[in-house]
């Protein structure tokens, strides 16, 4: 595998820094925003479910659908983050002239 040049920039203090792959998850442009969004959705869902269970409230179809949708959102965010990080690893491997073994891919 040929070495591929990484995109870099020089910081204000003169240090060389990698330019990260762009993030674009439904308008979020920073990886930390995606992580914060994932944590926020999980926290809201946890509090909602906990409150409902404590109150002994039975869920109607619309609430069950909403909860199911929120779990789908959490799964999608996790998949986006995993795919983004795998791409970054593969880019770094390529830049170092290393062959990708596929060991960062999830077991299916």
PDB file of C-alpha atoms in Angstrom:
ATOM      1  CA  UNK A   1       0.000   0.000   0.000  1.00  0.00           C
ATOM      2  CA  UNK A   2       1.392   3.374  -0.974  1.00  0.00           C
ATOM      3  CA  UNK A   3       1.813   6.061   1.604  1.00  0.00           C
ATOM      4  CA  UNK A   4      -0.786   8.756   1.329  1.00  0.00           C
ATOM      5  CA  UNK A   5      -0.179  12.313   2.459  1.00  0.00           C
ATOM      6  CA  UNK A   6      -2.167  13.461   5.482  1.00  0.00           C
ATOM      7  CA  UNK A   7      -3.709  16.914   5.469  1.00  0.00           C
ATOM      8  CA  UNK A   8      -2.073  19.006   8.178  1.00  0.00           C
ATOM      9  CA  UNK A   9      -2.068  22.573   9.403  1.00  0.00           C
ATOM     10  CA  UNK A  10       0.195  24.565  11.687  1.00  0.00           C
ATOM     11  CA  UNK A  11      -1.286  25.785  14.975  1.00  0.00           C
ATOM     12  CA  UNK A  12      -0.756  29.227  16.480  1.00  0.00           C
ATOM     13  CA  UNK A  13       2.072  27.871  18.636  1.00  0.00           C
ATOM     14  CA  UNK A  14       3.830  26.412  15.572  1.00  0.00           C
ATOM     15  CA  UNK A  15       2.904  22.747  16.061  1.00  0.00           C
ATOM     16  CA  UNK A  16       1.767  20.516  13.216  1.00  0.00           C
ATOM     17  CA  UNK A  17      -1.803  19.233  13.586  1.00  0.00           C
ATOM     18  CA  UNK A  18      -3.848  16.787  11.514  1.00  0.00           C
ATOM     19  CA  UNK A  19      -6.885  18.184   9.772  1.00  0.00           C
ATOM     20  CA  UNK A  20      -9.738  15.879  10.715  1.00  0.00           C
ATOM     21  CA  UNK A  21     -12.179  14.472   8.222  1.00  0.00           C
ATOM     22  CA  UNK A  22     -15.249  16.702   8.037  1.00  0.00           C
ATOM     23  CA  UNK A  23     -18.191  15.799  10.269  1.00  0.00           C
ATOM     24  CA  UNK A  24     -21.697  16.198   8.921  1.00  0.00           C
ATOM     25  CA  UNK A  25     -24.353  14.494  11.000  1.00  0.00           C
ATOM     26  CA  UNK A  26     -27.695  16.210  10.453  1.00  0.00           C
ATOM     27  CA  UNK A  27     -26.141  19.653  10.673  1.00  0.00           C
ATOM     28  CA  UNK A  28     -23.628  18.871  13.427  1.00  0.00           C
ATOM     29  CA  UNK A  29     -20.172  19.811  12.167  1.00  0.00           C
ATOM     30  CA  UNK A  30     -17.954  18.796  15.098  1.00  0.00           C
ATOM     31  CA  UNK A  31     -17.323  15.268  16.398  1.00  0.00           C
ATOM     32  CA  UNK A  32     -17.731  16.432  20.005  1.00  0.00           C
ATOM     33  CA  UNK A  33     -21.184  17.803  19.121  1.00  0.00           C
ATOM     34  CA  UNK A  34     -22.193  14.359  17.812  1.00  0.00           C
ATOM     35  CA  UNK A  35     -20.945  12.778  21.045  1.00  0.00           C
ATOM     36  CA  UNK A  36     -22.789  15.341  23.176  1.00  0.00           C
ATOM     37  CA  UNK A  37     -25.976  14.806  21.141  1.00  0.00           C
ATOM     38  CA  UNK A  38     -25.733  11.042  21.665  1.00  0.00           C
ATOM     39  CA  UNK A  39     -25.250  11.473  25.417  1.00  0.00           C
ATOM     40  CA  UNK A  40     -28.139  13.959  25.588  1.00  0.00           C
ATOM     41  CA  UNK A  41     -30.568  11.669  23.748  1.00  0.00           C
ATOM     42  CA  UNK A  42     -29.571   8.736  25.958  1.00  0.00           C
ATOM     43  CA  UNK A  43     -30.017  10.832  29.118  1.00  0.00           C
ATOM     44  CA  UNK A  44     -33.447  12.104  28.052  1.00  0.00           C
ATOM     45  CA  UNK A  45     -34.585   8.608  27.168  1.00  0.00           C
ATOM     46  CA  UNK A  46     -33.254   7.195  30.437  1.00  0.00           C
ATOM     47  CA  UNK A  47     -35.047   9.849  32.503  1.00  0.00           C
ATOM     48  CA  UNK A  48     -38.289   9.450  30.572  1.00  0.00           C
ATOM     49  CA  UNK A  49     -38.357   5.667  30.917  1.00  0.00           C
ATOM     50  CA  UNK A  50     -37.382   5.857  34.585  1.00  0.00           C
ATOM     51  CA  UNK A  51     -40.126   8.405  35.302  1.00  0.00           C
ATOM     52  CA  UNK A  52     -42.732   6.341  33.482  1.00  0.00           C
ATOM     53  CA  UNK A  53     -41.779   3.110  35.252  1.00  0.00           C
ATOM     54  CA  UNK A  54     -41.738   4.800  38.663  1.00  0.00           C
ATOM     55  CA  UNK A  55     -45.174   6.310  38.026  1.00  0.00           C
ATOM     56  CA  UNK A  56     -46.608   2.987  36.871  1.00  0.00           C
ATOM     57  CA  UNK A  57     -47.939   4.583  33.712  1.00  0.00           C
ATOM     58  CA  UNK A  58     -48.970   2.279  30.874  1.00  0.00           C
ATOM     59  CA  UNK A  59     -47.720   3.363  27.482  1.00  0.00           C
ATOM     60  CA  UNK A  60     -49.983   3.817  24.508  1.00  0.00           C
ATOM     61  CA  UNK A  61     -48.974   2.986  20.965  1.00  0.00           C
ATOM     62  CA  UNK A  62     -47.723   6.490  20.198  1.00  0.00           C
ATOM     63  CA  UNK A  63     -45.425   6.528  23.261  1.00  0.00           C
ATOM     64  CA  UNK A  64     -44.096   3.064  22.425  1.00  0.00           C
ATOM     65  CA  UNK A  65     -43.426   4.211  18.858  1.00  0.00           C
ATOM     66  CA  UNK A  66     -41.640   7.353  20.118  1.00  0.00           C
ATOM     67  CA  UNK A  67     -39.438   5.350  22.462  1.00  0.00           C
ATOM     68  CA  UNK A  68     -38.617   2.879  19.704  1.00  0.00           C
ATOM     69  CA  UNK A  69     -37.723   5.807  17.421  1.00  0.00           C
ATOM     70  CA  UNK A  70     -35.397   7.254  20.070  1.00  0.00           C
ATOM     71  CA  UNK A  71     -33.563   3.925  20.328  1.00  0.00           C
ATOM     72  CA  UNK A  72     -33.223   3.939  16.527  1.00  0.00           C
ATOM     73  CA  UNK A  73     -31.750   7.457  16.732  1.00  0.00           C
ATOM     74  CA  UNK A  74     -29.242   6.312  19.364  1.00  0.00           C
ATOM     75  CA  UNK A  75     -28.248   3.363  17.185  1.00  0.00           C
ATOM     76  CA  UNK A  76     -27.816   5.630  14.156  1.00  0.00           C
ATOM     77  CA  UNK A  77     -25.638   8.091  16.076  1.00  0.00           C
ATOM     78  CA  UNK A  78     -23.470   5.222  17.326  1.00  0.00           C
ATOM     79  CA  UNK A  79     -23.111   3.835  13.803  1.00  0.00           C
ATOM     80  CA  UNK A  80     -22.115   7.256  12.450  1.00  0.00           C
ATOM     81  CA  UNK A  81     -19.488   7.677  15.183  1.00  0.00           C
ATOM     82  CA  UNK A  82     -18.113   4.162  14.607  1.00  0.00           C
ATOM     83  CA  UNK A  83     -17.926   4.663  10.832  1.00  0.00           C
ATOM     84  CA  UNK A  84     -16.230   8.047  11.265  1.00  0.00           C
ATOM     85  CA  UNK A  85     -13.612   6.654  13.657  1.00  0.00           C
ATOM     86  CA  UNK A  86     -12.949   3.632  11.416  1.00  0.00           C
ATOM     87  CA  UNK A  87     -12.379   5.996   8.484  1.00  0.00           C
ATOM     88  CA  UNK A  88      -9.922   8.044  10.539  1.00  0.00           C
ATOM     89  CA  UNK A  89      -8.015   4.900  11.567  1.00  0.00           C
ATOM     90  CA  UNK A  90      -7.847   3.694   7.973  1.00  0.00           C
ATOM     91  CA  UNK A  91      -6.610   7.123   6.838  1.00  0.00           C
ATOM     92  CA  UNK A  92      -3.868   7.111   9.471  1.00  0.00           C
ATOM     93  CA  UNK A  93      -2.902   3.528   8.564  1.00  0.00           C
ATOM     94  CA  UNK A  94      -2.673   4.478   4.883  1.00  0.00           C
ATOM     95  CA  UNK A  95      -0.554   7.536   5.713  1.00  0.00           C
ATOM     96  CA  UNK A  96       1.829   5.335   7.676  1.00  0.00           C
ATOM     97  CA  UNK A  97       1.999   2.806   4.839  1.00  0.00           C
ATOM     98  CA  UNK A  98       0.296   0.160   6.960  1.00  0.00           C
ATOM     99  CA  UNK A  99      -2.047  -2.408   5.539  1.00  0.00           C
ATOM    100  CA  UNK A 100      -5.566  -2.408   6.959  1.00  0.00           C
ATOM    101  CA  UNK A 101      -6.382  -5.845   8.387  1.00  0.00           C
ATOM    102  CA  UNK A 102     -10.090  -5.274   8.898  1.00  0.00           C
ATOM    103  CA  UNK A 103      -9.796  -5.867  12.622  1.00  0.00           C
ATOM    104  CA  UNK A 104     -11.480  -2.580  13.506  1.00  0.00           C
ATOM    105  CA  UNK A 105     -14.669  -3.675  11.798  1.00  0.00           C
ATOM    106  CA  UNK A 106     -17.414  -4.914  14.138  1.00  0.00           C
ATOM    107  CA  UNK A 107     -18.118  -8.615  14.297  1.00  0.00           C
ATOM    108  CA  UNK A 108     -21.286  -9.505  12.489  1.00  0.00           C
TER     109      UNK A 108
END
